Coordinates of C-alpha atoms in Angstrom, one line a residue:
X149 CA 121.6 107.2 136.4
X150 CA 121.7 107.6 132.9
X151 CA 117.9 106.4 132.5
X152 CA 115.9 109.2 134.3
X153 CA 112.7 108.1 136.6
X154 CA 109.6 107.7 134.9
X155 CA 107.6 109.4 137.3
X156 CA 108.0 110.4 141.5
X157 CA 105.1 108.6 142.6
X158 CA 105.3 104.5 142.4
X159 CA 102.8 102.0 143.6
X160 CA 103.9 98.9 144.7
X161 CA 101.9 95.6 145.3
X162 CA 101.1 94.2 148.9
X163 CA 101.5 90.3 149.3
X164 CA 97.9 90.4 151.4
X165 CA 96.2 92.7 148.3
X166 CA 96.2 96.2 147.4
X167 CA 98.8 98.7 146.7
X168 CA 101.6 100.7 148.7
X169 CA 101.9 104.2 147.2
X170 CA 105.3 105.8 147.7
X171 CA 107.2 108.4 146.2
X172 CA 110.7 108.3 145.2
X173 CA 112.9 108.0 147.9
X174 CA 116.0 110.5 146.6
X175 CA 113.0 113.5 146.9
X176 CA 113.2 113.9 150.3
X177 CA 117.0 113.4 150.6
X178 CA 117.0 116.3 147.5
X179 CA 114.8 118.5 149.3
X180 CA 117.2 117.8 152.2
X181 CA 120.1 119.0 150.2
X182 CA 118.3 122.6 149.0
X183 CA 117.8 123.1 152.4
X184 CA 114.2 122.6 153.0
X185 CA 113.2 122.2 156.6
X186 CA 111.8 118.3 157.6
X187 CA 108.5 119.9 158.4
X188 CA 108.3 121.7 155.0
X189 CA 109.6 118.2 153.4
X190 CA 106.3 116.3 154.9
X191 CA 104.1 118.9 153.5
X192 CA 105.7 118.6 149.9
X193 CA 106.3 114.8 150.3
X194 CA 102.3 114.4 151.4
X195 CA 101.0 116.8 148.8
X196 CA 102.8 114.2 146.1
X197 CA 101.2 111.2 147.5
X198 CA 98.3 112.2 149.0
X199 CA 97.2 112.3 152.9
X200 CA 94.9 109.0 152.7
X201 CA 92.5 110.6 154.7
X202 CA 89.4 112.9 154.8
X203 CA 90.1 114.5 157.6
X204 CA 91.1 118.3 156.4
X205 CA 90.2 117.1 153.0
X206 CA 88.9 120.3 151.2
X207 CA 84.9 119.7 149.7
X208 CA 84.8 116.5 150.7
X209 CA 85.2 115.5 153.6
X210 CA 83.6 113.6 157.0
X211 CA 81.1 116.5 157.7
X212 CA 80.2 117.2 153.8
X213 CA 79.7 113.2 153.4
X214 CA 77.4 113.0 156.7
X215 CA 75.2 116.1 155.4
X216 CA 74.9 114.0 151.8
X217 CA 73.9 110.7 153.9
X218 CA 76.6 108.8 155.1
X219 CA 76.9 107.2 158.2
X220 CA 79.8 106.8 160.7
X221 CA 79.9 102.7 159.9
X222 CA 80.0 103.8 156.4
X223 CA 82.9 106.4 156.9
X224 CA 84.6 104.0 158.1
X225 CA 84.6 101.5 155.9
X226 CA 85.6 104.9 152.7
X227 CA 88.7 105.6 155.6
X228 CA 89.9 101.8 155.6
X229 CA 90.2 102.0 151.6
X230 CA 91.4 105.2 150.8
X231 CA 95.2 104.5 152.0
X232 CA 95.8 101.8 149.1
X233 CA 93.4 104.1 146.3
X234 CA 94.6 105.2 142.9
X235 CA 91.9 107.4 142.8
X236 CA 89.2 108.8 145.4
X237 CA 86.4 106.9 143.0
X238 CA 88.3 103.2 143.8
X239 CA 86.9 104.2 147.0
X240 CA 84.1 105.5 147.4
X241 CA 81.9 103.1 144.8
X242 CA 79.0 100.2 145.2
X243 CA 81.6 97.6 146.4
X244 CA 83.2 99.8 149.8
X245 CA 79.5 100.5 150.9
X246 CA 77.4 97.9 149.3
X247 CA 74.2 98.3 146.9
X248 CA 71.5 97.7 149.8
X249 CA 73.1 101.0 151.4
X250 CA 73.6 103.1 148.2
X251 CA 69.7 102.3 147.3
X252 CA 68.1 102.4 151.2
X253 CA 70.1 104.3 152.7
X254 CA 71.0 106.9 150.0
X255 CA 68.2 107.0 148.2
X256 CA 69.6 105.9 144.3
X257 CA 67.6 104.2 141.9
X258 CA 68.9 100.3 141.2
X259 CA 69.0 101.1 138.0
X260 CA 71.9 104.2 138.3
X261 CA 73.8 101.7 140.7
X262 CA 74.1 98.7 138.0
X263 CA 75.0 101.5 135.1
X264 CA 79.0 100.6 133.9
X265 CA 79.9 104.5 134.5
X266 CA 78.1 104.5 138.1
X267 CA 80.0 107.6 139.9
X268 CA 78.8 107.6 143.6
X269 CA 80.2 111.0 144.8
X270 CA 78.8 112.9 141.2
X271 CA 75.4 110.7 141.9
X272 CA 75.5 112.3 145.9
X273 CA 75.7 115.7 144.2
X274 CA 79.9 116.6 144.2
X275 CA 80.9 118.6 141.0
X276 CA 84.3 117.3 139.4
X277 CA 85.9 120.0 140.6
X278 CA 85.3 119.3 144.1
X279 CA 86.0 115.6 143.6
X280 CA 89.4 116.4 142.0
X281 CA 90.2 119.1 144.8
X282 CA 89.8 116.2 146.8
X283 CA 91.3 113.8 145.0
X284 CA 94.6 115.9 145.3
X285 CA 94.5 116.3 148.9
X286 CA 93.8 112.6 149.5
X287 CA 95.2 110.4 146.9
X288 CA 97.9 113.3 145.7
X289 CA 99.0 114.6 142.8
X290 CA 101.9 112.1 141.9
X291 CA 104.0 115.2 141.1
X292 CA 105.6 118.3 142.9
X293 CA 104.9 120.8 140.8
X294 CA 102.5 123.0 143.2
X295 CA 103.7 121.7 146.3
X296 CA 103.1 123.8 149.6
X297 CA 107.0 125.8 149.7
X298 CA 108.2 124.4 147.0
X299 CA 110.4 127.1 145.2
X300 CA 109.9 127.3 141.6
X301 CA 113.7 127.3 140.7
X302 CA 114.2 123.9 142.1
X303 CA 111.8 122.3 139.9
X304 CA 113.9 120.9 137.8
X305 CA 115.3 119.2 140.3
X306 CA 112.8 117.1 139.8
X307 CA 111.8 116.3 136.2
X308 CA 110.9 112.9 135.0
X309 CA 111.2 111.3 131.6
X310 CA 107.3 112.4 131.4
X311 CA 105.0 114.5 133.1
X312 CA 103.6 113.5 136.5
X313 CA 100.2 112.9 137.5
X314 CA 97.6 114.9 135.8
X315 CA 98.3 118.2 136.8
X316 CA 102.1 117.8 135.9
X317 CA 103.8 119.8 132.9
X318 CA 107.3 119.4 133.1
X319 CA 109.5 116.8 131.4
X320 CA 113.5 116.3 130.4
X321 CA 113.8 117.1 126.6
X322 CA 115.0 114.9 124.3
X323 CA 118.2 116.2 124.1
X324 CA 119.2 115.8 128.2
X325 CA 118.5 112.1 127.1
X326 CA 120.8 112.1 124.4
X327 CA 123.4 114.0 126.6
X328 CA 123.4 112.0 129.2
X329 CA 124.0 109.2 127.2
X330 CA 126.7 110.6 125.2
X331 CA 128.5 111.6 128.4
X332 CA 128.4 107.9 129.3
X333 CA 129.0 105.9 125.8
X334 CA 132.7 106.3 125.8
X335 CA 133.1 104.4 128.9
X336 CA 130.6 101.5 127.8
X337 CA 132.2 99.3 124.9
X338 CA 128.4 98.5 123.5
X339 CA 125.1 100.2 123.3
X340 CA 123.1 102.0 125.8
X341 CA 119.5 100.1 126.5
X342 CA 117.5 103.4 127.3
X343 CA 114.5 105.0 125.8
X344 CA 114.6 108.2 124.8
X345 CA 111.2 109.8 125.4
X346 CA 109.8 112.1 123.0
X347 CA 106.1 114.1 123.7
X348 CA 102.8 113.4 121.6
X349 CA 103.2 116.4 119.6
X350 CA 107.0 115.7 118.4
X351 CA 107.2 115.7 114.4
X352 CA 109.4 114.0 112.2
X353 CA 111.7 116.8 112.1
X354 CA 112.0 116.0 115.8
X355 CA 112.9 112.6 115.1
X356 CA 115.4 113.5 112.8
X357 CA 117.0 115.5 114.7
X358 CA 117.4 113.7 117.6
X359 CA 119.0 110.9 115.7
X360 CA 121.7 113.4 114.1
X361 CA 122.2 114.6 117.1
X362 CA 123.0 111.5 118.7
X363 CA 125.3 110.2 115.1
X364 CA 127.1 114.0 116.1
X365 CA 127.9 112.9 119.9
X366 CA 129.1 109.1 119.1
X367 CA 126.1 107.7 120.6
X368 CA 125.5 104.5 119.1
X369 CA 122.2 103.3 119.7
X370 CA 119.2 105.8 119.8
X371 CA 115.7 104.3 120.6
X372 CA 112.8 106.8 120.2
X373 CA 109.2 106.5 122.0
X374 CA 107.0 109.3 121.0
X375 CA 104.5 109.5 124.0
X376 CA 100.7 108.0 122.4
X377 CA 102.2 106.3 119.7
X378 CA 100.2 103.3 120.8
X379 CA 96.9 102.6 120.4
X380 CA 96.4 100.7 123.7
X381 CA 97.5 103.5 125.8
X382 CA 94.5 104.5 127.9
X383 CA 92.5 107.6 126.5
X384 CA 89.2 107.4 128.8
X385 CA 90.2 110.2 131.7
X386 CA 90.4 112.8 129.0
X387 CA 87.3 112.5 126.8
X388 CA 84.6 115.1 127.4
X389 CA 81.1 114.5 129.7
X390 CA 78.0 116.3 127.9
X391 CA 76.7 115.9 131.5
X392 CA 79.4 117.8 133.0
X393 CA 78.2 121.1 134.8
X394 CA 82.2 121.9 134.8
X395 CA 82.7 120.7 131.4
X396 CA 83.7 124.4 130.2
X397 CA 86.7 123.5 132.5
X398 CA 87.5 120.7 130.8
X399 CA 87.2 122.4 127.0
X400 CA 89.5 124.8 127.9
X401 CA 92.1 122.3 128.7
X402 CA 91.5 120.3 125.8
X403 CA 92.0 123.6 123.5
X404 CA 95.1 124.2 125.3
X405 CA 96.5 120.9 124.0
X406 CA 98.4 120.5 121.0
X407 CA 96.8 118.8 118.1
X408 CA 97.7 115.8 117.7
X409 CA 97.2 115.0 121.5
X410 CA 93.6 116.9 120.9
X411 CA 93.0 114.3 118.2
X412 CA 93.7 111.2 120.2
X413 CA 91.5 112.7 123.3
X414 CA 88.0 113.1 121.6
X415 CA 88.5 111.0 118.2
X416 CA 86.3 107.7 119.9
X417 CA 83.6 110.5 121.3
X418 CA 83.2 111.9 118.1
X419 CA 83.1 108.8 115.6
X420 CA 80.7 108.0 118.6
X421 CA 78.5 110.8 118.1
X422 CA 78.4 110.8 114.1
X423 CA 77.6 107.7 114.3
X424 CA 74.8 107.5 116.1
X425 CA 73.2 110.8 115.9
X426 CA 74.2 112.2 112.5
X427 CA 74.9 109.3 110.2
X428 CA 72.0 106.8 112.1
X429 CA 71.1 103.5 110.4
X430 CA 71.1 103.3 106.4
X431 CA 69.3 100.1 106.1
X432 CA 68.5 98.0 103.0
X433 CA 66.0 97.9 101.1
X434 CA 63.8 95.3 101.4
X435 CA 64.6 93.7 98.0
X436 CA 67.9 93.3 97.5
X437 CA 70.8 91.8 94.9
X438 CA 73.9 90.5 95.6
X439 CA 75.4 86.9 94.8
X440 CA 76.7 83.6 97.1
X441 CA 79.7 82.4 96.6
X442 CA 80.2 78.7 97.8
X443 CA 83.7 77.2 98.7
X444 CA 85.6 74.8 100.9
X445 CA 87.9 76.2 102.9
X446 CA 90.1 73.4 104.4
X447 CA 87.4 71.0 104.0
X448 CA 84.9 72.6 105.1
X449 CA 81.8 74.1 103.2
X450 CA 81.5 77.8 103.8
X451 CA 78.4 79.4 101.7
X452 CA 78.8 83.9 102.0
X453 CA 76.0 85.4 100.6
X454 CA 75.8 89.4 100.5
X455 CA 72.7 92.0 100.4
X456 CA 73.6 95.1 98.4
X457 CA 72.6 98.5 98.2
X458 CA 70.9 99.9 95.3
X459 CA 74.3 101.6 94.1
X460 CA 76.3 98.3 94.6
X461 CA 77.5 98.5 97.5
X462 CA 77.7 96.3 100.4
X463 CA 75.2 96.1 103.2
X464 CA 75.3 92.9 104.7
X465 CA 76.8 89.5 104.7
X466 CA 75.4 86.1 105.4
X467 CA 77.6 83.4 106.6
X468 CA 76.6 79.7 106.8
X469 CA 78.7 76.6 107.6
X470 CA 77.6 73.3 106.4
X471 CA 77.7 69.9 108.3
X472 CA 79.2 71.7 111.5
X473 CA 78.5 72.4 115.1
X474 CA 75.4 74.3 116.6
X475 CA 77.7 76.7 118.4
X476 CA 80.0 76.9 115.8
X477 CA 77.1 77.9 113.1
X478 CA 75.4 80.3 115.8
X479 CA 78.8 82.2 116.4
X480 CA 78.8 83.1 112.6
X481 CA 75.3 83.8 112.0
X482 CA 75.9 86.6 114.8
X483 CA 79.0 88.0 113.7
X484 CA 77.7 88.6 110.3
X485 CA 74.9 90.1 111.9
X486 CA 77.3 92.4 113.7
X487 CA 79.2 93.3 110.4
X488 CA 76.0 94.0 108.4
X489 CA 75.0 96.0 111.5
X490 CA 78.2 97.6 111.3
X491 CA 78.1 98.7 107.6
X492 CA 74.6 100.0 108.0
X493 CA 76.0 102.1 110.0
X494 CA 78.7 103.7 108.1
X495 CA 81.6 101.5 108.8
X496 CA 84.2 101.1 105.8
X497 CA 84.3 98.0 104.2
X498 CA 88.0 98.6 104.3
X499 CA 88.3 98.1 108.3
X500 CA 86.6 95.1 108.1
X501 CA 89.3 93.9 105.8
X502 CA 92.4 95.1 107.6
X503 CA 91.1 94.1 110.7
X504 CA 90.1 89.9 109.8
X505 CA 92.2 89.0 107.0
X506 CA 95.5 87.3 107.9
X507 CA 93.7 86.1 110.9
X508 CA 94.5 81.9 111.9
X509 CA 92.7 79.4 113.2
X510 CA 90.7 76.5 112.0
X511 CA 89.7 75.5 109.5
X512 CA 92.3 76.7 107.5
X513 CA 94.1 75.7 104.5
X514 CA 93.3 75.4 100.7
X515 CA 90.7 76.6 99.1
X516 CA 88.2 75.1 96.7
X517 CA 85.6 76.7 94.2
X518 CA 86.8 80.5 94.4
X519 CA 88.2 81.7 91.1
X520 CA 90.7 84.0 93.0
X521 CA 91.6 83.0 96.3
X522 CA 93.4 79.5 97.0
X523 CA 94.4 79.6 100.4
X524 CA 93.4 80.9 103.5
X525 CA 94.6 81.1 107.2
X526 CA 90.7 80.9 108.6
X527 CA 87.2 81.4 107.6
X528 CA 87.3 84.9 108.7
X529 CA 90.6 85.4 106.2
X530 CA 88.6 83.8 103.4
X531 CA 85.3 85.6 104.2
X532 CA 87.3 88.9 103.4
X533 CA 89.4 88.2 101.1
X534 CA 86.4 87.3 99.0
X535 CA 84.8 90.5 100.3
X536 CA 87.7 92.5 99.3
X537 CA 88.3 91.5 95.8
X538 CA 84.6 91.7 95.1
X539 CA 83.7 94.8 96.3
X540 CA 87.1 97.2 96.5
X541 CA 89.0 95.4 94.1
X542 CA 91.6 94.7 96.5
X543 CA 93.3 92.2 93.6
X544 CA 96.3 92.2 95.9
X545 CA 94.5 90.6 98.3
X546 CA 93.6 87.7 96.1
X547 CA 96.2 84.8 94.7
X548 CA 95.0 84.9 91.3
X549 CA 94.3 87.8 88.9
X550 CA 91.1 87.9 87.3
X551 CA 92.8 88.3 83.7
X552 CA 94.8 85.0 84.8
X553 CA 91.8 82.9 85.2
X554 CA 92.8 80.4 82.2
X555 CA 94.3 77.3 82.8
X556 CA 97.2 78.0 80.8
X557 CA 97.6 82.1 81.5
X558 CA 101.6 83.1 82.1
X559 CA 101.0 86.3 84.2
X560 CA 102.2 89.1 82.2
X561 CA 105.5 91.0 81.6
X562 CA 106.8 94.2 81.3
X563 CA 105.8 96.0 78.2
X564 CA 103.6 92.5 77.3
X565 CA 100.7 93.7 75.9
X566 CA 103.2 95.7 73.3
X567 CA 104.8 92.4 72.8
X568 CA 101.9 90.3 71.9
X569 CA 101.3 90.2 68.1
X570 CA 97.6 90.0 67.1
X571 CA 96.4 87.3 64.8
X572 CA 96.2 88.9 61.3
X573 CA 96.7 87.5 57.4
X574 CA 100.6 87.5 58.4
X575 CA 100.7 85.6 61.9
X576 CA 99.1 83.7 64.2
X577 CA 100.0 82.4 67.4
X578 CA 100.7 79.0 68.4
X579 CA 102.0 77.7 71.9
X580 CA 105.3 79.4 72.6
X581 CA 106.0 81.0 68.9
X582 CA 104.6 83.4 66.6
X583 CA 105.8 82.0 63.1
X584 CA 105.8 84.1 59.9
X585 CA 103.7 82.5 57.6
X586 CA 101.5 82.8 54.0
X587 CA 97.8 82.8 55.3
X588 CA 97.3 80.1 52.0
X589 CA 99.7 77.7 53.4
X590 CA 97.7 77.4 56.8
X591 CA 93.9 76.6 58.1
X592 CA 93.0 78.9 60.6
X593 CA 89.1 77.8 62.6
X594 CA 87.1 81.5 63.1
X595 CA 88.1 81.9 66.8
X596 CA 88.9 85.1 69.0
X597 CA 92.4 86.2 70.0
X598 CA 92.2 85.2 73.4
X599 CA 91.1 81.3 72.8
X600 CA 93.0 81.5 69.1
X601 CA 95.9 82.0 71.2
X602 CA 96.3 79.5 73.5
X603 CA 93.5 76.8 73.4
X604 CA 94.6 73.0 73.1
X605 CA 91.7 72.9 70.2
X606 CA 94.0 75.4 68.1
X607 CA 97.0 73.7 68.3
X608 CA 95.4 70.1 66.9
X609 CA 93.9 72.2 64.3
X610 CA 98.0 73.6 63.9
X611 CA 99.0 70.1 63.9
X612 CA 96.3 68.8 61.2
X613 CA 97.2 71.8 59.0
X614 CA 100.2 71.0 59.1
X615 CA 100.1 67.2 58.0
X616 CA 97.6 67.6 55.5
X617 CA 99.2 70.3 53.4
X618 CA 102.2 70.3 54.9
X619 CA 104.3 69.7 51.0
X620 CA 102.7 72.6 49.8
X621 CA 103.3 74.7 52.7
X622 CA 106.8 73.8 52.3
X623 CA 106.9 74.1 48.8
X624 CA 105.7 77.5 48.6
X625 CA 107.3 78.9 52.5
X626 CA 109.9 82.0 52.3
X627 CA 113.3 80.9 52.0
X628 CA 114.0 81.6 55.5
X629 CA 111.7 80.6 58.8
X630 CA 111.5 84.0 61.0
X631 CA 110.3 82.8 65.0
X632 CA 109.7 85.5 67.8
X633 CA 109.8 84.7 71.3
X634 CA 106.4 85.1 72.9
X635 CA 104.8 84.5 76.5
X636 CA 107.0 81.2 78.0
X637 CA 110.4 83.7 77.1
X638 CA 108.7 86.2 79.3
X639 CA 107.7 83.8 81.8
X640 CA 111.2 82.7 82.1
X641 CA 112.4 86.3 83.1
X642 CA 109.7 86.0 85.0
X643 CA 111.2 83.1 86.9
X644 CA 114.5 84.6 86.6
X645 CA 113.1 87.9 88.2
X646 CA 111.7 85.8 90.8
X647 CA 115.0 84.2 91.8
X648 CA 116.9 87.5 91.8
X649 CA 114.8 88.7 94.1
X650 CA 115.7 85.7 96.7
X651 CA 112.0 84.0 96.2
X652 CA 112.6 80.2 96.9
X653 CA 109.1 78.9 95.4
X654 CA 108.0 78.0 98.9
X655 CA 104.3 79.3 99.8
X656 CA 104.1 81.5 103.0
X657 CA 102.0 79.0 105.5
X658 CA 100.7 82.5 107.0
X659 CA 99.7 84.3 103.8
X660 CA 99.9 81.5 101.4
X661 CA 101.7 83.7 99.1
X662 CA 105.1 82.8 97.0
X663 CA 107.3 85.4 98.4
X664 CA 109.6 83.5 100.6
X665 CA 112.9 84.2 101.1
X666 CA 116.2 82.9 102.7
X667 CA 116.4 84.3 106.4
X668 CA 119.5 82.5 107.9
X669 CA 119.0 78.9 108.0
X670 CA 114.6 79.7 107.9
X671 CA 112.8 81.0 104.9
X672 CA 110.5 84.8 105.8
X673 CA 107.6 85.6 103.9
X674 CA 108.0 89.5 102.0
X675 CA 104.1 89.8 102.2
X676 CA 103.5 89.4 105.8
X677 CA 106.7 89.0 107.7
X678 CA 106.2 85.7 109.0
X679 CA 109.1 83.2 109.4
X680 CA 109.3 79.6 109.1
X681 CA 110.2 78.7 112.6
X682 CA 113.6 79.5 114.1
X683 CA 114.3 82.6 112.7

């Protein structure tokens, strides 16, 4: 087919529990066409998924397990579960043989047993290198590369769109993807669905070149999956054991990686380890500034109230809720306990914020009695947004600019601060003019710029000026009037802008920003990507 099998080995569920592992059934019938013999195609077939069995099951097996402990009820209980395993370990664990046996019969503590990373054959005494010998022989090695008479040329017969099991290296390259499917596309009148795998260590050269390539060959849809690329893909069998006695093994491997895959393996274990050996607790002091901000946040009192370091920074946040429930109070008491605890120890401010804000659920809504921030999509949202602006003058994060706090500010324009004329002998400002003037004909109160510019107080005092000596301003005013546009021209580019760029004036009910725009017969926010409904 033109999408290649993602691996030989598949598992497939039982309607009475457990799994069915079998390997794809064209091997065989390939193996049949090299000319392999049917006993030689067992052997290779059985090596790829495993015998399910101990019986000739190299390190451990029925008479290693009865020299460690175990008795024949309990062998055969380990027999009855290894044909549906994964893994030799889904087998042999407290659950098969029970924890009155592990502790009276076997002679481990309670308190091993009820550990989370509790390995029963490594507790017995098996090294991992026994238990993965085993592991091979009983469970397999999901791929054929290594297989009892298995020639080497015929390997790639068998290639997968990624490597097989854990001992597997082999893969089809990117381009016999795009090949394939440019050897198909001029029969097909659309697209091709298929996912074009690409390795963990592909660049963005790689990338690049894949897409040319598929421009070059008439392909016309190319969808790339570099191997990692998500965070949720499972890292744990890789990271390193201090405890291992074969751990060399295992560092040898990891160096033979390639970077980025070497990154991914051991980055938890090492944030892990600086953590909490090298960086340890930096707690406060036991006096402490830092300020409380009150607000109502859909209407609902939240009061944050912060602990700071002596060199400003942040070190812990208090959260307290008024007039609501017991469980609800005690849920945010302990999660700002858990993110003080969390900067203490060295964790950025900055994950905290990309991690909570834009997070929904109520209360939600408007906001009351913050200077900056007017909406929010929950408590959490609030809480750092606040945090945020505060303490890494994230002002993007906020919905008004702390230059804007006046209830008349415009925002400012390109080239503004060039543009706005300073009150001198020559000029002053009134509300949406400078006018030319003779510092005689007007009275002007002692104020600064800022309020002298805008202030409702100023422009009475404009208007009484004017009235009482309004004959001899006129009688002694330039022959000609000279008026300059100021801030509300500015503010209608502004506006003008703002419509250019699609904005309809409607606020984002994710984000609660103004950046909405027309997306079909729905409006999208720009900010956060969110859509009004249907679209």
């Amino acid at each position: 087919g033109i999408e290649p099998d993602f691996a030989l080995v598949k598992f497939k569920k039982l309607a009475g529990g457990g799994y069915w592992k079998i390997i794809n059934r064209a091997v065989p019938e390939a193996l049949r066409a090299l000319g392999y013999r049917e006993s030689d195609i067992a052997e290779i077939e059985a090596y790829a998924v495993g015998h399910g069995s101990l019986s000739n099951a190299p390190a451990i097996n029925v008479s290693t397990l009865k020299a460690k402990g175990f008795t024949d009820e309990a062998l055969k209980k380990v027999e009855a579960a290894l044909p549906t395993a994964f893994d030799i370990k889904f087998a042999f664990n407290k659950w098969t043989f029970g924890e009155d046996f592990l502790r009276d019969t076997l002679k481990i503590a309670p308190e091993a047993i009820a550990a989370p990373g509790f390995d029963l054959l490594a507790a017995v005494g098996f090294s991992k290198r026994e238990i993965e010998a085993a592991n091979v022989h009983i469970c397999g090695a999901m791929t054929v590369e290594g297989a009892p008479h298995l020639k080497a040329e015929h390997y790639s017969v068998f290639d997968c769109a990624n490597p097989c099991g854990k001992i597997g290296k082999r893969y089809l390259s990117v381009e016999s993807h795009i090949r394939m499917m440019a050897a198909s596309q001029p029969f097909i009148s659309g697209a091709i669905s298929k996912t074009i795998n690409m390795p963990n260590d592909a660049t963005v050269e790689d990338c690049s070149a894949s897409y040319m390539m598929s421009w070059k060959l008439g392909v016309k849809a190319n969808a790339l999956y570099r191997d990692g690329s998500k965070l949720s893909q499972p890292l744990s069998s890789q990271l390193i054991d201090d405890n291992d006695d074969d751990g060399e093994d295992h560092v040898e491997a990891l160096i033979a990686k390639t970077l980025p895959t070497r990154v991914e393996t051991i980055v938890e274990k090492i944030i892990e380890r600086v953590v909490e050996r090298a960086v340890g607790r930096d707690k406060l002091p036991g006096r402490r500034k830092g300020y409380t901000q009150k607000a109502v946040v859909g209407g609902h009192k939240v009061y944050l109230r912060t602990g700071e370091y002596e060199d400003g920074k942040l070190g812990e946040i208090f959260i307290d809720m008024h007039k609501e429930g017991a469980a609800l109070r005690a849920m945010m008491n302990n999660f700002a306990i858990s993110i003080s605890v969390g900067l203490q120890y060295g964790v950025p401010l900055e994950e905290y914020v990309d991690a909570f804000t834009f997070t929904k659920f109520e209360p939600a809504g408007m906001v009351q009695g913050n200077d900056s921030i007017k909406n929010a999509t929950s408590i959490l949202d609030y809480v750092f947004r606040e945090l945020a602006v505060s303490y890494l003058g994230r002002h993007d994060l906020a919905h008004v600019e702390p230059s804007e706090l006046g209830f008349d500010a415009l925002g400012k324009g390109v080239d503004s601060d060039a543009a706005k004329p300073a009150v001198s002998a020559q000029r002053f400002m009134s509300s949406g003019f400078v006018r030319k003037q003779n510092l005689a004909n007007v009275v002007v109160m002692p104020q600064s710029a800022s309020t002298a510019s805008h202030s409702p107080a100023h422009a009475l005092q404009m208007r009484a000026a004017e009235s009482v000596h309004g004959a001899h301003a006129l009688a002694e005013a330039p022959a000609v009037m000279t008026y300059e546009a100021s801030a509300p021209v500015k503010a209608f580019d502004q506006r003008a802008q703002a419509r250019m760029k699609g904005y309809e004036g409607d606020t984002c009910g994710e984000c609660g920003n103004y950046t909405m725009v027309r997306n079909g017969t729905c409006l999208k926010c720009d900010t956060c990507g969110s859509t009004s409904g249907c679209s």
